[in-house]
mmCIF file of C-alpha atoms and ligand atoms in Angstrom:
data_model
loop_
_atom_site.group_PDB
_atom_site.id
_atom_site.type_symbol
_atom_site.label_atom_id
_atom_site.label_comp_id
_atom_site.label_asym_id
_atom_site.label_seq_id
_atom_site.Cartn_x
_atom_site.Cartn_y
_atom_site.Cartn_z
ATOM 1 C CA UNK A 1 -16.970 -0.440 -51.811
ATOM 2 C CA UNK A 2 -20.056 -0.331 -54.066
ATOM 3 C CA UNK A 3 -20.724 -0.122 -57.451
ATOM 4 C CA UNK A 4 -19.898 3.403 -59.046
ATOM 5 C CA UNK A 5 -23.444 4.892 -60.852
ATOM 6 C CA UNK A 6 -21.476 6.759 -63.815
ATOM 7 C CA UNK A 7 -22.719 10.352 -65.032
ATOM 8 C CA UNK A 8 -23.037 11.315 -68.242
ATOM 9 C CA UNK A 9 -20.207 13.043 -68.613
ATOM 10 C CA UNK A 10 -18.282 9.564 -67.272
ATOM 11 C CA UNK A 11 -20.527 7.853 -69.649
ATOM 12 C CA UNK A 12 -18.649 10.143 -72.526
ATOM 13 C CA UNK A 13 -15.125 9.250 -71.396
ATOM 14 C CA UNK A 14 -15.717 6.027 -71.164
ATOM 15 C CA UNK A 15 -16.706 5.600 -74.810
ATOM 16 C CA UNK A 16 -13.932 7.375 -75.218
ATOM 17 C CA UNK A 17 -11.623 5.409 -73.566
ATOM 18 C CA UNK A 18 -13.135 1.935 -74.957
ATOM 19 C CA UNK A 19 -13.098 2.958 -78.179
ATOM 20 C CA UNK A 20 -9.249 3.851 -78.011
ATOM 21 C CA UNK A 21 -8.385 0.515 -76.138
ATOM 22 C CA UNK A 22 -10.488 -1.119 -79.438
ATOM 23 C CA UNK A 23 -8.531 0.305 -81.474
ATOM 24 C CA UNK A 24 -5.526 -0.913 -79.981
ATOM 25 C CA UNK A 25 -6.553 -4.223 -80.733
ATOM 26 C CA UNK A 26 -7.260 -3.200 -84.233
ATOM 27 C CA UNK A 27 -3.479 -1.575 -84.856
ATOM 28 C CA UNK A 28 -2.206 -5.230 -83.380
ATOM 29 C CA UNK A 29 -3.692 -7.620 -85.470
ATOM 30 C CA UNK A 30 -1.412 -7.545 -88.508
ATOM 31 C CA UNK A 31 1.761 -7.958 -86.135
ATOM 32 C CA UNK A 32 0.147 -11.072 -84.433
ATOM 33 C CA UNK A 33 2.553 -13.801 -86.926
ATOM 34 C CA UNK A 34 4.658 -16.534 -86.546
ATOM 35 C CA UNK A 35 8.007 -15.420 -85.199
ATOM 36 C CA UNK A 36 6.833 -12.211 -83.738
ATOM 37 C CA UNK A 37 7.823 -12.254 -79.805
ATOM 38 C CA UNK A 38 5.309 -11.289 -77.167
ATOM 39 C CA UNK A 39 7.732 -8.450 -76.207
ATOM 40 C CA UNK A 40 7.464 -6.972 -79.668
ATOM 41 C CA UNK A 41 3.500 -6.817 -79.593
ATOM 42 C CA UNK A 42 4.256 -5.124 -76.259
ATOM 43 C CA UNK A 43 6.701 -2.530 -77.758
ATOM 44 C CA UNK A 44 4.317 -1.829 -80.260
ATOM 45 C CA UNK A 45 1.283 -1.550 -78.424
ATOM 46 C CA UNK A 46 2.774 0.524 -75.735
ATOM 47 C CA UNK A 47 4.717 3.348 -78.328
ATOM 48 C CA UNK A 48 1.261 3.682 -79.933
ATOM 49 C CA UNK A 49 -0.741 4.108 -76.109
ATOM 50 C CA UNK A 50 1.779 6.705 -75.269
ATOM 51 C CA UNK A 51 2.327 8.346 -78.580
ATOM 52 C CA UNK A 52 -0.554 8.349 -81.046
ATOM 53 C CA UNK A 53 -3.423 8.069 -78.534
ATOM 54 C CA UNK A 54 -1.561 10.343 -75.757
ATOM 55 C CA UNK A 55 -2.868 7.188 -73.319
ATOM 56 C CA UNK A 56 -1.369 6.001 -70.099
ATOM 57 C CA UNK A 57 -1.166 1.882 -70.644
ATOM 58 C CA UNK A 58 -3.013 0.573 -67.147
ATOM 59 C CA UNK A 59 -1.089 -2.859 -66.788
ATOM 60 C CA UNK A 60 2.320 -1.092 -66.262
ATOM 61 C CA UNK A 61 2.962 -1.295 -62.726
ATOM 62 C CA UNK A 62 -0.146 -2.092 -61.856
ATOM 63 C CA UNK A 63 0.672 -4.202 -59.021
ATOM 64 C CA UNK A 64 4.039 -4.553 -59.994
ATOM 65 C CA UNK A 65 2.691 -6.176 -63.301
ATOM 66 C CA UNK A 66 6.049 -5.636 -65.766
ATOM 67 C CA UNK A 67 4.945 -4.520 -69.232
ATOM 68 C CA UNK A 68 2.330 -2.372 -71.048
ATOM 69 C CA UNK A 69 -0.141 -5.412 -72.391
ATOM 70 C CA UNK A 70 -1.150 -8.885 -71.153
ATOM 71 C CA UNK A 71 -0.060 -11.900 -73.761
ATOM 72 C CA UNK A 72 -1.550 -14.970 -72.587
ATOM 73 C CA UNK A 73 -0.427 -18.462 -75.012
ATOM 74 C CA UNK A 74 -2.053 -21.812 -75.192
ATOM 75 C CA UNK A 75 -2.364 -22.741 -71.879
ATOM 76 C CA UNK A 76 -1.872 -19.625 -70.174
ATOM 77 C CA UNK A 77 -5.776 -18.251 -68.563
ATOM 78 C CA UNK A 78 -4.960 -14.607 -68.320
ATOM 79 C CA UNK A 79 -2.191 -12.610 -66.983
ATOM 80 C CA UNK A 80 0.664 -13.953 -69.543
ATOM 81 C CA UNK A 81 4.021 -11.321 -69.229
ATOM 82 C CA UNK A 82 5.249 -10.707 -72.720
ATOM 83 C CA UNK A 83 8.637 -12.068 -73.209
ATOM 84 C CA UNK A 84 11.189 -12.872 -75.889
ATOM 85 C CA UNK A 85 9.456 -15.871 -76.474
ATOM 86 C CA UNK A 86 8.092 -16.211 -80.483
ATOM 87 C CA UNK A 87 4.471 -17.143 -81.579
ATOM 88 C CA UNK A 88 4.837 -20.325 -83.321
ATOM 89 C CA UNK A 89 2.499 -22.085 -85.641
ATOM 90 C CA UNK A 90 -0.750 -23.353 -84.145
ATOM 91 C CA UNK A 91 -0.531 -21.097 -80.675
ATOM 92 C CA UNK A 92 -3.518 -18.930 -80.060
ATOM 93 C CA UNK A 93 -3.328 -15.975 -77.912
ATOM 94 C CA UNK A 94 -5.173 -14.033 -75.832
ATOM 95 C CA UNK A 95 -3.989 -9.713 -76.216
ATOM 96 C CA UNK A 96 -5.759 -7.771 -73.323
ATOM 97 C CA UNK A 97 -5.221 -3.991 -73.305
ATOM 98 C CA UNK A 98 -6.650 -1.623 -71.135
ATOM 99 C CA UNK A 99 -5.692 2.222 -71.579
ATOM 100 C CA UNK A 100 -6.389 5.213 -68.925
ATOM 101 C CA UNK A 101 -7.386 8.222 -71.056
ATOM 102 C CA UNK A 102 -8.380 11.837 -68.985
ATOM 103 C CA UNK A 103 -8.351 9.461 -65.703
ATOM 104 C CA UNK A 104 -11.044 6.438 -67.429
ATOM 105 C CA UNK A 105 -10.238 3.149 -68.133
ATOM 106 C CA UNK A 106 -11.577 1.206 -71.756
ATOM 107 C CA UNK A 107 -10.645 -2.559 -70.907
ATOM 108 C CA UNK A 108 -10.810 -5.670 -73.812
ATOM 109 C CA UNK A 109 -9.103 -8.680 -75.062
ATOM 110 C CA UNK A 110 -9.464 -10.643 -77.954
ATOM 111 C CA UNK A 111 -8.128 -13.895 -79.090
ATOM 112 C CA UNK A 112 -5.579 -14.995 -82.117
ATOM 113 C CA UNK A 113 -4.919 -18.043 -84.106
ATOM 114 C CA UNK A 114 -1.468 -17.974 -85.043
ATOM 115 C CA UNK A 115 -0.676 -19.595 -88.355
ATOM 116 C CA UNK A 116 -2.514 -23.139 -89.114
ATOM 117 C CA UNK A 117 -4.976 -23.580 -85.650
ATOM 118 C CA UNK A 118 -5.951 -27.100 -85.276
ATOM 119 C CA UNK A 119 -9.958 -27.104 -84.912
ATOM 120 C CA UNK A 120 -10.214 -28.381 -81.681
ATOM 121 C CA UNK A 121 -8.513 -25.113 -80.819
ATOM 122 C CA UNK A 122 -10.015 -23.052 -82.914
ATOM 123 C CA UNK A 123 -13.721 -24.331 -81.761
ATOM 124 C CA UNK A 124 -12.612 -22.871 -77.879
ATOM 125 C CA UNK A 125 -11.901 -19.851 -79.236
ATOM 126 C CA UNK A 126 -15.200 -19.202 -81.221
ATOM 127 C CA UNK A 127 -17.380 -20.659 -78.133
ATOM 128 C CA UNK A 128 -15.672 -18.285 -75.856
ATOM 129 C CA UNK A 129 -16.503 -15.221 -78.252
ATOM 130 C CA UNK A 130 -19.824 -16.699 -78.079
ATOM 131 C CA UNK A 131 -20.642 -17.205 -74.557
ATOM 132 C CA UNK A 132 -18.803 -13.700 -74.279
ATOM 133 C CA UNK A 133 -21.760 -12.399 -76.495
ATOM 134 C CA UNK A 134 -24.033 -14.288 -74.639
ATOM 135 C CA UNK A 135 -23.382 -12.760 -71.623
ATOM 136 C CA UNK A 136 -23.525 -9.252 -72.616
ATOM 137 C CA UNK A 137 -26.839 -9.755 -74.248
ATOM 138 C CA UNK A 138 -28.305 -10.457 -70.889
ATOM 139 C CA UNK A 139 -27.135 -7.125 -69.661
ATOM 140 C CA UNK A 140 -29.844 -4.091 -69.063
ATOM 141 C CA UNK A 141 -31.633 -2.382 -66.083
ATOM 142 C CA UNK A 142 -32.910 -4.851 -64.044
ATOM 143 C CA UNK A 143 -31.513 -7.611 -64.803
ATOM 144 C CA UNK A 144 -28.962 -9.812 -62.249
ATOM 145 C CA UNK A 145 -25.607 -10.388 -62.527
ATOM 146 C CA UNK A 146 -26.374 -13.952 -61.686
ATOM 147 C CA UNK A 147 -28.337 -13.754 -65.388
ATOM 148 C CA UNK A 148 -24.678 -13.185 -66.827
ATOM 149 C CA UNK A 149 -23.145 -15.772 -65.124
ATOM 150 C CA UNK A 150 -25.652 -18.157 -65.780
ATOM 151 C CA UNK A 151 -25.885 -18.146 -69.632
ATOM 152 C CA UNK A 152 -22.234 -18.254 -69.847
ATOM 153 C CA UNK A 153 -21.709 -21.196 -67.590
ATOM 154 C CA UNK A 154 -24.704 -23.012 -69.465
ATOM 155 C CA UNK A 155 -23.461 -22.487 -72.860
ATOM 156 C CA UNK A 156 -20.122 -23.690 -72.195
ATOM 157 C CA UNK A 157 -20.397 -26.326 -70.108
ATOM 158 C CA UNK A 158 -23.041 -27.485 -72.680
ATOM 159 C CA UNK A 159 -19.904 -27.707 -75.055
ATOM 160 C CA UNK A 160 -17.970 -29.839 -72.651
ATOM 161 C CA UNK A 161 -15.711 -26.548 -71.543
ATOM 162 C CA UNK A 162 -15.038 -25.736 -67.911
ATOM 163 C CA UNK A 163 -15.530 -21.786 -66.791
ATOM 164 C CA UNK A 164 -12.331 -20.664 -64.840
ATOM 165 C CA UNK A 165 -14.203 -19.577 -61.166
ATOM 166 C CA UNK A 166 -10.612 -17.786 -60.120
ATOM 167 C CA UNK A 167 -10.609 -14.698 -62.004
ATOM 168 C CA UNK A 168 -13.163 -12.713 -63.192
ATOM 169 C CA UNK A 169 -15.135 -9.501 -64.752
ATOM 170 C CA UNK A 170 -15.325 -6.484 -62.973
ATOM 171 C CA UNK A 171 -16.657 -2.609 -62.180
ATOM 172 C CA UNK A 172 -14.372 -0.108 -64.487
ATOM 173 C CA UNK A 173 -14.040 3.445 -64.340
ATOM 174 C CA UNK A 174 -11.571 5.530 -62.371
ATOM 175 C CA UNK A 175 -10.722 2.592 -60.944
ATOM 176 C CA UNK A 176 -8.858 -0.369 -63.381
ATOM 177 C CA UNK A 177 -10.913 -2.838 -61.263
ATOM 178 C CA UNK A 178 -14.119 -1.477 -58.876
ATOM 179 C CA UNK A 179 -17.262 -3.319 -57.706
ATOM 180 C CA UNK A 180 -18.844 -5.743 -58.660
ATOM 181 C CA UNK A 181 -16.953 -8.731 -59.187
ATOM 182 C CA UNK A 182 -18.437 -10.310 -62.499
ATOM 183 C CA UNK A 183 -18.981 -14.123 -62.074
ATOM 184 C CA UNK A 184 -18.946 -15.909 -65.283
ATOM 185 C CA UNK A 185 -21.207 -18.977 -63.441
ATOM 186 C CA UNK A 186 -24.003 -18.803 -61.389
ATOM 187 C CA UNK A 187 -27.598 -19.436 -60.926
ATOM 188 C CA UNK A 188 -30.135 -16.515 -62.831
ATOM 189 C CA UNK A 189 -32.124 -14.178 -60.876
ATOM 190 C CA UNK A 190 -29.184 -14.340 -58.393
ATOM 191 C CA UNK A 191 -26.677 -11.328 -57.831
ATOM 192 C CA UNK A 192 -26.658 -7.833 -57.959
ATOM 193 C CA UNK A 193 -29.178 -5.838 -60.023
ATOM 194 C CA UNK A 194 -27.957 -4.432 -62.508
ATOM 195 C CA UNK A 195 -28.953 -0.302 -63.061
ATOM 196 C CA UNK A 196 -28.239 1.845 -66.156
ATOM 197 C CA UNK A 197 -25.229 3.918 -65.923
ATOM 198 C CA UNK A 198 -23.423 0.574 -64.389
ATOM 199 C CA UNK A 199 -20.033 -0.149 -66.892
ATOM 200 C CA UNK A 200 -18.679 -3.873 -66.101
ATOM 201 C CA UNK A 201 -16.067 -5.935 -68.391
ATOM 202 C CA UNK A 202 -17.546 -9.410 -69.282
ATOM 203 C CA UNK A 203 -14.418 -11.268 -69.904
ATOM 204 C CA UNK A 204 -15.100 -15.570 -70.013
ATOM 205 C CA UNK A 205 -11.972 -17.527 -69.272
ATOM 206 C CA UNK A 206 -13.430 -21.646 -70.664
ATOM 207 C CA UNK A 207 -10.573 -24.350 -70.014
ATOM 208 C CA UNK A 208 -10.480 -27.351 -72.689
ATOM 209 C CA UNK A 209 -10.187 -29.454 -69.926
ATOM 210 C CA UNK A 210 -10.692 -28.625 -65.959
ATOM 211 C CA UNK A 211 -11.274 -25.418 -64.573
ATOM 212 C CA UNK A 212 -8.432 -25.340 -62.305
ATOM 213 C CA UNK A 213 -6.187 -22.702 -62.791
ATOM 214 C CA UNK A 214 -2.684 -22.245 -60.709
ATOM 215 C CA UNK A 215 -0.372 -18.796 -60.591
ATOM 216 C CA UNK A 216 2.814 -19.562 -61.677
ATOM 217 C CA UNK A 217 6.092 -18.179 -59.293
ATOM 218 C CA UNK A 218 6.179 -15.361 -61.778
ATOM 219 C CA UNK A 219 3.262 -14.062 -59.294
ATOM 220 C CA UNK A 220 1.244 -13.329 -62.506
ATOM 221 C CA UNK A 221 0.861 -15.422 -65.216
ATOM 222 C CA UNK A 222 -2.492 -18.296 -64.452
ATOM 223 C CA UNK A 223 -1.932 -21.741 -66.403
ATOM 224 C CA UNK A 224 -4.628 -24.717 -66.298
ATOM 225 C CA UNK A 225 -3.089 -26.643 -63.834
ATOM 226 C CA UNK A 226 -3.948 -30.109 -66.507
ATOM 227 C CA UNK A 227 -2.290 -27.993 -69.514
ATOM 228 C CA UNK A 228 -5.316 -27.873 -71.466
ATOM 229 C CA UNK A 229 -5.781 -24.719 -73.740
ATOM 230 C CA UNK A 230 -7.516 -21.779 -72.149
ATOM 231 C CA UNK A 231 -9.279 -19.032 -74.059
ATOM 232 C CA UNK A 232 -10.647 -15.505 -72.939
ATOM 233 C CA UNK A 233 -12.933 -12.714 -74.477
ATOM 234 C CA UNK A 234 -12.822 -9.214 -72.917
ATOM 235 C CA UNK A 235 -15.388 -6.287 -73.684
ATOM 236 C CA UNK A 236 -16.368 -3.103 -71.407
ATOM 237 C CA UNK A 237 -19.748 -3.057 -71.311
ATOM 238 C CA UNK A 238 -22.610 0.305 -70.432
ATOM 239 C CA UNK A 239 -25.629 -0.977 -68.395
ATOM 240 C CA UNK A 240 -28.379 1.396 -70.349
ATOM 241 C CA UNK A 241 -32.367 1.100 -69.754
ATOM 242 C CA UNK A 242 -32.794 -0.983 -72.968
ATOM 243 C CA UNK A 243 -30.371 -3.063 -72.759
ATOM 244 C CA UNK A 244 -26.679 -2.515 -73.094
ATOM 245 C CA UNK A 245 -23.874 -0.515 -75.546
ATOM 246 C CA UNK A 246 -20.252 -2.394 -76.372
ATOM 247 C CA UNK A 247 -17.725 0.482 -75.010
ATOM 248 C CA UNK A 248 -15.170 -1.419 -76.455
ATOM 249 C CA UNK A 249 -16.629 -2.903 -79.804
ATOM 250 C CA UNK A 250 -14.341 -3.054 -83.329
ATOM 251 C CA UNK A 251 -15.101 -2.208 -86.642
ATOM 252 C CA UNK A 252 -14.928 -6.171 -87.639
ATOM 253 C CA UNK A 253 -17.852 -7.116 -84.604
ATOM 254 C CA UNK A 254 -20.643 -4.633 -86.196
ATOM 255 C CA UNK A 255 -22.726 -7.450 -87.708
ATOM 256 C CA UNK A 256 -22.166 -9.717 -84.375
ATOM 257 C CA UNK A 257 -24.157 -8.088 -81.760
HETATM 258 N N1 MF3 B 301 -6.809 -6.549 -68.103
HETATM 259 C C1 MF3 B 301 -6.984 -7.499 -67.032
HETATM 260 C C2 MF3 B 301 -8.467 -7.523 -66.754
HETATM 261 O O1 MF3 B 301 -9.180 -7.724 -67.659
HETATM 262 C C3 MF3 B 301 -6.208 -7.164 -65.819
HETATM 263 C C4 MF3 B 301 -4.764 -7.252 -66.020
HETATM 264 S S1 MF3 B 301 -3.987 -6.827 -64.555
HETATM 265 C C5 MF3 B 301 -2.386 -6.759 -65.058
HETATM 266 O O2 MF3 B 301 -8.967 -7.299 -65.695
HETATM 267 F F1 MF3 B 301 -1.744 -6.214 -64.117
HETATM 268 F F2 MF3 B 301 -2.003 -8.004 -65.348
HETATM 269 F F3 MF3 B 301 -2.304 -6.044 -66.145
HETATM 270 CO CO1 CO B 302 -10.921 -6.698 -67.189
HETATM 271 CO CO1 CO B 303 -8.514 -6.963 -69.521
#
């Protein structure tokens, strides 16, 4: 495969389909509480996909992946399955949506603090929005993927994180996941070049502790195999001339990029 040149007529469903998944994540965050299970935030997040935006919700059966939304706690790098498990006190949580609207996928995740966050935990979080940032301000025509990779890896090993290698961004489009695989390490100047009308998802996994991740039997669900916390930022990103444009940006990020 190779990576997809959008038109500009993909370029318009895209937006449209990044700013619905944002808004997902915008409907979500007063239900993200203390006793509210992982299965409810699915519930909810799927009845509005299907029934106020008229979306399809892409994780459902992807793969055979179980439910509408990905809920990833503590520990858990990406991939979580909701369950009937509660949010307690002091978790924070990744929510990753991606919706499929007139055949285009918008793809993002954003993470929680559930109740009182110690600030150890609450310090991953805010790097990995960072680095996140980061990332996508390297991205216009011309520049390298590596350049991505490279910032991200700098910053937050430079704050005594580890970047998960296993997982990582990706193309987006038709397809939930085309070319090119999105590092978020490597060396600048390296990679492919990057050419407007591109649209990757820059989505930072940083470990407290070691990078290594492992799959649990589930098939799905990717812990830090030393049970440190994990934390992840997702946004859809348009490759333009100047620079870049968020596909997936909310209201509350205007003043952050
Ligand atoms: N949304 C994830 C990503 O950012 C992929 C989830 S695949 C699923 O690429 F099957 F778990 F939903
Ligand atoms: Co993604
Ligand atoms: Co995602």
């Amino acid at each position: 495969m190779s990576i997809i040149i959008k038109t500009e007529s993909e370029i318009e469903k895209m937006r449209i389909a990044g700013k619905l998944a944002s808004e997902v994540l915008e409907m979500i965050a007063p239900h993200v509480v203390v006793g509210v299970t992982t299965d409810e935030l699915n519930d909810i997040c799927h009845d509005y996909i299907v029934n106020v935006q008229q979306c399809i919700p892409a994780p459902l059966n992807y793969r055979g992946f179980p439910k509408s939304i990905c809920t990833s706690i503590n520990q858990t790098v990406c991939h979580g399955i909701p369950s009937s498990k509660k949010l307690k006190s002091g978790d924070i949580v990744n929510i990753d949506i991606t919706i499929i609207k007139d055949g285009y996928h918008g793809d993002t995740s954003k993470m929680f603090c559930v109740g009182d966050v110690s600030p150890h935990a609450k310090r991953l979080v805010s790097i990995t929005q960072e680095v996140m940032y980061l990332g996508i301000k390297q991205v216009k025509s011309g520049a390298t993927l590596g350049d991505i990779g490279h910032v991200i890896q700098k910053y937050a090993e430079n704050n005594r994180y580890s970047v998960v290698r296993e997982f990582c961004g990706h193309g987006i489009g038709k397809n939930f996941h085309e070319d090119p695989h999105v590092l978020h390490f490597g060396r600048a100047g390296e990679g492919e070049v990057l050419e407007a009308g591109m649209i990757i998802t820059i989505e930072p996994m940083l470990n407290l502790g070691k990078r290594h991740v492992k799959v649990l039997s589930d098939g799905w669900t990717a812990v830090t195999k030393d049970h440190s916390l994990s934390a992840q930022w997702e946004h859809t990103v348009l490759v333009t001339e100047q620079g870049y444009e968020v596909l997936t940006l909310r209201q509350e990020e205007s003043g952050l990029l």
